Coordinates of C-alpha atoms and ligand atoms in Angstrom, one line a residue:
M1 CA -80.4 -18.4 48.0
K2 CA -80.3 -17.4 51.6
K3 CA -79.2 -13.7 52.1
L4 CA -76.3 -13.5 54.7
N5 CA -75.2 -11.1 57.5
V6 CA -71.6 -10.1 56.9
A7 CA -69.3 -8.1 59.4
V8 CA -66.0 -6.4 58.7
V9 CA -63.7 -6.0 61.6
G10 CA -61.1 -3.4 61.2
A11 CA -63.3 -1.4 58.9
T12 CA -61.5 1.7 59.2
G13 CA -57.9 0.4 58.6
M14 CA -55.8 0.0 55.4
V15 CA -57.2 -3.3 54.5
G16 CA -60.4 -2.8 56.1
R17 CA -61.4 0.2 53.7
T18 CA -60.4 -1.9 50.8
F19 CA -62.5 -4.6 52.0
L20 CA -65.4 -2.3 51.7
K21 CA -64.3 -1.1 48.1
V22 CA -64.1 -4.8 46.9
L23 CA -67.4 -5.8 48.5
E24 CA -68.9 -2.8 46.6
E25 CA -67.5 -4.3 43.4
E26 CA -68.7 -7.8 44.2
N27 CA -72.3 -8.8 44.2
L28 CA -72.5 -11.0 47.3
P29 CA -75.9 -12.1 48.5
V30 CA -75.8 -10.0 51.7
E31 CA -78.8 -8.8 53.9
N32 CA -77.0 -6.7 56.3
Y33 CA -73.4 -5.4 56.8
Y34 CA -71.9 -4.6 60.4
L35 CA -68.7 -2.6 60.5
F36 CA -66.4 -2.8 63.6
A37 CA -63.3 -1.0 64.8
S38 CA -61.9 0.1 68.1
A39 CA -63.4 2.6 70.5
R40 CA -61.4 5.3 68.9
S41 CA -63.7 5.2 65.7
A42 CA -66.9 4.0 67.2
G43 CA -69.7 6.4 66.1
S44 CA -68.0 7.4 63.1
K45 CA -69.8 7.4 59.7
V46 CA -68.8 5.8 56.4
Q47 CA -70.3 5.7 53.1
F48 CA -71.0 2.2 51.9
M49 CA -73.0 0.4 49.3
G50 CA -74.7 3.9 48.7
K51 CA -75.7 4.0 52.5
E52 CA -74.2 5.7 55.6
Y53 CA -73.1 3.2 58.1
T54 CA -72.0 3.7 61.7
I55 CA -68.7 2.3 62.9
E56 CA -69.4 0.1 66.1
E57 CA -66.8 -0.8 68.7
L58 CA -66.0 -4.5 68.5
N59 CA -66.8 -6.5 71.8
E60 CA -67.6 -9.9 73.0
N61 CA -71.2 -9.4 72.0
S62 CA -70.6 -8.1 68.5
F63 CA -71.3 -11.6 66.8
D64 CA -74.8 -12.3 68.8
R65 CA -76.8 -11.1 65.8
G66 CA -76.7 -14.0 63.5
I67 CA -73.6 -12.9 61.7
D68 CA -72.6 -15.6 59.0
I69 CA -69.3 -14.4 57.7
A70 CA -66.8 -12.0 59.3
L71 CA -63.9 -10.4 57.4
F72 CA -61.2 -9.7 60.0
S73 CA -58.2 -7.2 59.6
A74 CA -57.6 -5.6 63.0
G75 CA -54.3 -7.1 63.8
G76 CA -53.2 -10.5 65.3
S77 CA -54.2 -10.0 69.0
I78 CA -57.7 -8.9 67.9
S79 CA -58.1 -12.0 65.7
E80 CA -56.6 -14.2 68.4
K81 CA -59.1 -13.1 70.8
F82 CA -62.3 -12.4 68.7
A83 CA -62.1 -15.0 65.9
P84 CA -62.9 -18.0 68.2
I85 CA -65.7 -15.9 70.0
A86 CA -67.1 -15.3 66.5
A87 CA -66.7 -19.0 65.3
S88 CA -68.5 -20.1 68.6
K89 CA -71.5 -18.1 67.6
G90 CA -71.8 -19.9 64.2
C91 CA -69.9 -17.3 62.2
V92 CA -67.1 -18.1 59.7
V93 CA -64.2 -15.7 60.1
V94 CA -62.0 -14.9 57.1
D95 CA -59.0 -13.7 59.1
N96 CA -56.2 -11.5 57.4
S97 CA -53.8 -11.5 60.3
S98 CA -51.1 -14.1 60.9
A99 CA -52.6 -15.4 64.2
W100 CA -54.3 -18.6 62.9
R101 CA -52.3 -19.2 59.6
M102 CA -50.2 -22.1 60.7
N103 CA -52.8 -23.8 62.9
S104 CA -53.4 -27.2 61.6
E105 CA -57.2 -26.8 62.3
V106 CA -57.4 -23.7 60.0
P107 CA -57.3 -23.9 56.3
L108 CA -54.8 -21.2 54.5
V109 CA -56.4 -20.4 51.3
V110 CA -55.7 -18.7 48.0
P111 CA -58.9 -19.3 45.9
E112 CA -57.0 -19.9 42.6
V113 CA -54.8 -22.5 44.3
N114 CA -56.5 -24.5 47.0
P115 CA -60.4 -23.5 47.1
E116 CA -61.2 -26.9 48.3
D117 CA -59.6 -26.4 51.7
I118 CA -62.3 -24.0 52.5
K119 CA -64.7 -26.8 53.0
W120 CA -62.9 -28.3 56.2
N121 CA -62.9 -25.0 58.0
K122 CA -64.1 -25.2 61.7
G123 CA -65.2 -21.5 61.7
I124 CA -61.9 -19.9 60.9
I125 CA -60.2 -19.5 57.5
A126 CA -56.8 -17.7 57.2
N127 CA -55.9 -15.5 54.4
P128 CA -52.1 -15.8 53.7
N129 CA -49.5 -13.1 54.0
C130 CA -49.5 -10.7 51.1
S131 CA -46.3 -11.7 49.6
T132 CA -47.0 -15.3 49.9
I133 CA -50.4 -15.0 48.0
Q134 CA -49.1 -13.4 44.9
A135 CA -46.1 -16.0 44.8
M136 CA -48.8 -18.9 45.2
V137 CA -50.8 -17.6 42.2
A138 CA -47.8 -17.8 40.1
L139 CA -46.1 -20.9 41.4
K140 CA -49.1 -23.4 41.8
P141 CA -49.5 -24.0 38.1
L142 CA -45.9 -24.5 37.7
D143 CA -45.7 -26.9 40.8
E144 CA -48.5 -29.0 39.2
K145 CA -46.7 -29.2 35.8
Y146 CA -43.1 -29.6 36.6
K147 CA -42.9 -30.2 40.6
I148 CA -41.0 -27.4 42.5
K149 CA -37.9 -28.6 44.2
R150 CA -36.5 -25.3 45.5
I151 CA -37.6 -21.7 45.8
V152 CA -35.5 -18.4 46.4
Y153 CA -37.7 -15.5 47.3
S154 CA -36.5 -11.7 47.2
T155 CA -39.2 -9.2 47.8
Y156 CA -39.5 -5.5 47.4
Q157 CA -42.6 -4.8 49.6
A158 CA -44.7 -1.4 49.6
V159 CA -45.2 0.5 52.7
S160 CA -49.1 0.0 52.6
G161 CA -48.3 -3.7 53.9
A162 CA -47.4 -1.9 57.2
G163 CA -50.8 -0.2 57.3
M164 CA -51.6 3.4 57.8
G165 CA -48.4 3.9 59.9
G166 CA -46.1 2.6 57.2
W167 CA -47.9 4.7 54.4
N168 CA -47.6 8.0 56.7
D169 CA -43.9 7.1 57.2
L170 CA -43.0 7.3 53.6
E171 CA -45.4 10.2 53.0
N172 CA -43.9 12.3 55.7
G173 CA -40.4 10.9 55.5
L174 CA -40.3 12.5 51.9
K175 CA -41.0 15.8 53.5
G176 CA -38.0 15.2 55.9
E177 CA -39.9 14.0 58.9
A178 CA -38.6 11.0 61.2
P179 CA -40.2 7.7 61.0
K180 CA -42.8 6.5 63.6
K181 CA -43.6 3.1 62.5
F182 CA -40.3 1.7 60.9
P183 CA -37.0 1.8 62.8
H184 CA -35.3 3.8 60.1
P185 CA -36.3 6.3 57.3
I186 CA -38.0 4.5 54.6
A187 CA -37.8 7.4 52.1
N188 CA -35.0 7.0 49.7
N189 CA -34.0 3.7 51.7
C190 CA -34.6 0.0 51.6
L191 CA -35.0 -1.8 54.9
P192 CA -34.1 -5.6 54.8
H193 CA -36.4 -6.0 57.9
I194 CA -40.2 -6.7 57.8
D195 CA -41.9 -8.0 60.9
V196 CA -39.5 -9.2 63.9
F197 CA -36.1 -10.8 63.8
L198 CA -36.2 -14.5 64.9
P199 CA -33.4 -16.4 66.5
N200 CA -32.3 -18.1 63.2
G201 CA -31.6 -14.9 61.8
Y202 CA -34.5 -14.6 59.5
T203 CA -37.4 -12.2 59.9
K204 CA -40.9 -13.4 60.7
E205 CA -42.0 -12.2 57.3
E206 CA -39.4 -14.4 55.7
M207 CA -40.5 -17.4 57.7
K208 CA -44.1 -16.8 56.9
M209 CA -43.3 -17.0 53.3
I210 CA -41.5 -20.2 53.7
E211 CA -44.1 -22.0 56.1
E212 CA -47.1 -20.7 54.2
T213 CA -45.8 -21.7 50.8
R214 CA -45.4 -25.3 52.1
K215 CA -48.9 -25.5 53.7
I216 CA -50.8 -24.0 50.7
L217 CA -49.1 -26.2 48.1
G218 CA -49.3 -29.2 50.6
R219 CA -45.5 -29.8 49.9
Q220 CA -43.5 -29.8 53.1
D221 CA -40.6 -31.2 51.2
I222 CA -39.9 -27.8 49.1
K223 CA -36.6 -26.3 50.0
I224 CA -37.3 -22.4 50.2
T225 CA -35.2 -19.3 51.3
A226 CA -36.4 -15.7 51.4
T227 CA -35.1 -12.2 51.9
T228 CA -37.9 -9.7 52.4
V229 CA -37.3 -6.1 51.8
R230 CA -39.4 -2.8 52.6
V231 CA -38.9 -0.3 49.8
P232 CA -40.1 3.1 49.3
V233 CA -43.1 2.4 47.2
F234 CA -46.5 3.3 48.4
N235 CA -48.4 0.2 47.2
S236 CA -48.0 -3.2 45.3
H237 CA -45.3 -5.7 46.3
S238 CA -42.7 -6.9 43.6
E239 CA -41.0 -10.1 43.9
S240 CA -38.1 -11.8 42.3
I241 CA -38.9 -15.5 42.5
N242 CA -36.1 -18.1 41.5
V243 CA -37.5 -21.7 41.1
E244 CA -36.0 -25.0 40.5
F245 CA -38.0 -27.8 39.3
E246 CA -37.6 -31.7 39.3
N247 CA -38.7 -32.0 35.8
P248 CA -37.4 -30.3 32.6
F249 CA -39.4 -27.7 30.8
E250 CA -39.6 -25.8 27.6
L251 CA -39.7 -22.1 28.3
S252 CA -42.4 -21.5 25.8
E253 CA -44.5 -24.0 27.2
L254 CA -43.9 -22.8 30.8
V255 CA -45.0 -19.3 29.6
D256 CA -48.1 -20.9 28.1
V257 CA -48.9 -22.6 31.4
L258 CA -48.8 -19.2 33.3
K259 CA -50.9 -17.4 30.6
N260 CA -53.6 -20.0 31.1
A261 CA -53.6 -20.0 34.7
P262 CA -56.4 -18.3 36.7
G263 CA -55.5 -14.9 38.2
I264 CA -52.4 -14.3 36.1
V265 CA -51.6 -11.6 33.6
V266 CA -48.3 -12.3 31.8
E267 CA -46.6 -9.0 30.9
D268 CA -43.4 -10.0 29.3
D269 CA -42.2 -8.1 26.2
T270 CA -38.6 -6.9 27.0
A271 CA -38.2 -5.6 23.5
N272 CA -40.7 -3.0 24.4
N273 CA -39.7 -2.5 28.0
V274 CA -42.9 -4.3 29.1
Y275 CA -42.7 -6.0 32.5
P276 CA -44.9 -6.0 35.7
M277 CA -44.7 -2.7 37.7
A278 CA -46.1 -1.8 41.1
I279 CA -47.7 1.3 39.5
N280 CA -49.6 -0.6 37.1
A281 CA -50.7 -3.4 39.4
T282 CA -52.3 -1.0 42.0
G283 CA -56.2 -1.1 41.9
S284 CA -56.2 -4.7 40.3
N285 CA -57.0 -7.9 41.7
D286 CA -54.6 -9.9 39.3
T287 CA -51.2 -11.2 39.7
Y288 CA -48.7 -9.9 37.0
V289 CA -45.8 -12.0 35.7
G290 CA -42.8 -11.2 33.5
R291 CA -39.0 -11.2 33.1
I292 CA -39.7 -14.9 32.7
R293 CA -36.2 -16.4 31.8
R294 CA -34.3 -19.6 32.2
D295 CA -31.8 -19.9 35.2
E296 CA -28.8 -20.9 33.4
S297 CA -27.0 -21.8 36.4
V298 CA -29.0 -24.9 37.3
E299 CA -30.6 -27.8 35.2
N300 CA -34.3 -27.0 35.4
G301 CA -34.6 -23.4 36.8
V302 CA -36.6 -20.3 35.9
N303 CA -36.6 -16.8 37.2
L304 CA -39.9 -14.8 37.4
W305 CA -40.9 -11.2 38.5
V306 CA -44.1 -11.1 40.2
V307 CA -46.1 -8.1 41.1
A308 CA -49.4 -7.7 42.8
D309 CA -51.5 -5.1 44.7
N310 CA -50.7 -6.2 48.3
I311 CA -53.8 -4.7 49.9
R312 CA -56.1 -6.1 47.0
K313 CA -54.9 -9.5 46.0
G314 CA -52.5 -9.5 49.0
A315 CA -55.4 -9.0 51.4
A316 CA -58.8 -7.6 50.8
A317 CA -59.5 -9.2 47.4
N318 CA -58.1 -12.6 48.4
A319 CA -60.3 -12.6 51.4
V320 CA -63.4 -11.5 49.6
Q321 CA -62.8 -14.1 47.0
I322 CA -62.6 -16.8 49.8
A323 CA -66.0 -15.5 51.2
K324 CA -67.5 -15.8 47.8
K325 CA -66.2 -19.3 47.4
L326 CA -67.5 -20.1 50.9
I327 CA -71.1 -18.9 50.0
E328 CA -70.7 -21.0 46.9
Y329 CA -70.1 -24.2 48.9
M330 CA -72.8 -23.3 51.5
N331 CA -75.3 -23.2 48.7
D332 CA -74.1 -26.5 47.2
Ligands
A2P1 P1 -59.3 2.2 64.5 O1 -59.5 3.0 63.3 O2 -60.6 2.4 65.4 O3 -58.1 2.2 65.4 P2 -54.3 -0.4 60.1 O4 -53.7 -1.8 60.0 O5 -54.5 0.2 58.8 O6 -53.6 0.4 61.2 O7 -55.7 -0.6 60.6 C1 -56.0 -1.4 61.9 C2 -57.6 -1.5 62.0 O8 -57.8 -2.3 63.1 C3 -58.3 -0.4 62.1 O9 -59.6 -0.4 61.6 C4 -58.4 -0.3 63.8 O10 -59.4 0.6 64.1 C5 -58.7 -1.6 64.1 N1 -58.4 -1.8 65.4 C6 -57.4 -1.7 66.2 N2 -57.4 -1.9 67.5 C7 -58.6 -2.4 67.6 C8 -59.5 -3.0 68.6 N3 -59.1 -3.1 69.9 N4 -60.8 -3.5 68.3 C9 -61.2 -3.3 67.1 N5 -60.5 -2.8 66.1 C10 -59.3 -2.5 66.3

């Protein structure tokens, strides 16, 4: 197996640092790693894979060194500019920003759901939005079995999803300081406002969930609505997902479908107060599903509570899993 050169762009950020952690846990066939960030952190040192690495400033020539795969998480404008440059030099970019997700030339991938889409990449593969990824892990096996008709998403999203700035706003807000990242205090508060507001009254985060779900499941016909809320939790997103199916189901069979699906841990024992919680999901690459109950207000409906580490499964781990599959396909 050929050993590869792998770059991490945004290596000093919230997701970037978790890329490094997940890469240390995985055994990828890598010859050299290159770590990039902005001029602000160029020259700083990080311990990675038992060695000391120097952060380099990202520029137009960064990919001139035979880099095979680059994991990007440095924001949308960096991805917009540098992902095509990297791709033009023969590198495959796995991009965590929203810049390329809805481009029809770019596969949008959750490895448990649509790994085959990796094969038609033209140099950029998009990592979906964190809230979408965990929902897809839970909904794909149910769509296959019962055919989804409609979804209502309500999310309870952690501040780590807004990067270091979001984390600092909660930490400092709990000490009484004013917010810098969010428009209002997040400590002891809930903000029904993630990303910008759009002319239709939805936020961009809500529309990302709607559009990305349709693209990943390959089901443009599914009716979807979403309300996304930032809550004062440091890490791991929780979601209430209400789903209506075309086909009838037995609840016990539906639970078994979830139990047997890849990447899912069912935690549903209400008699003993067992259900997925953010504090337990943090640090794991799995998606936790519980509170599984029939929606008695419609014919074929179910309610789910879905929790995952938004920085791991929602970002870094999903991207590294994509890279792993990509390497598998390269060696086929
Ligand atoms: P830096 O630490 O040098 O600013 P977060 O989302 O947690 O705020 O992280 C954003 C990441 O994107 C950081 O690693 C940050 O690096 C990186 N970044 C921001 N602007 C640039 C840029 N112009 N070029 C390269 N990396 C950037």
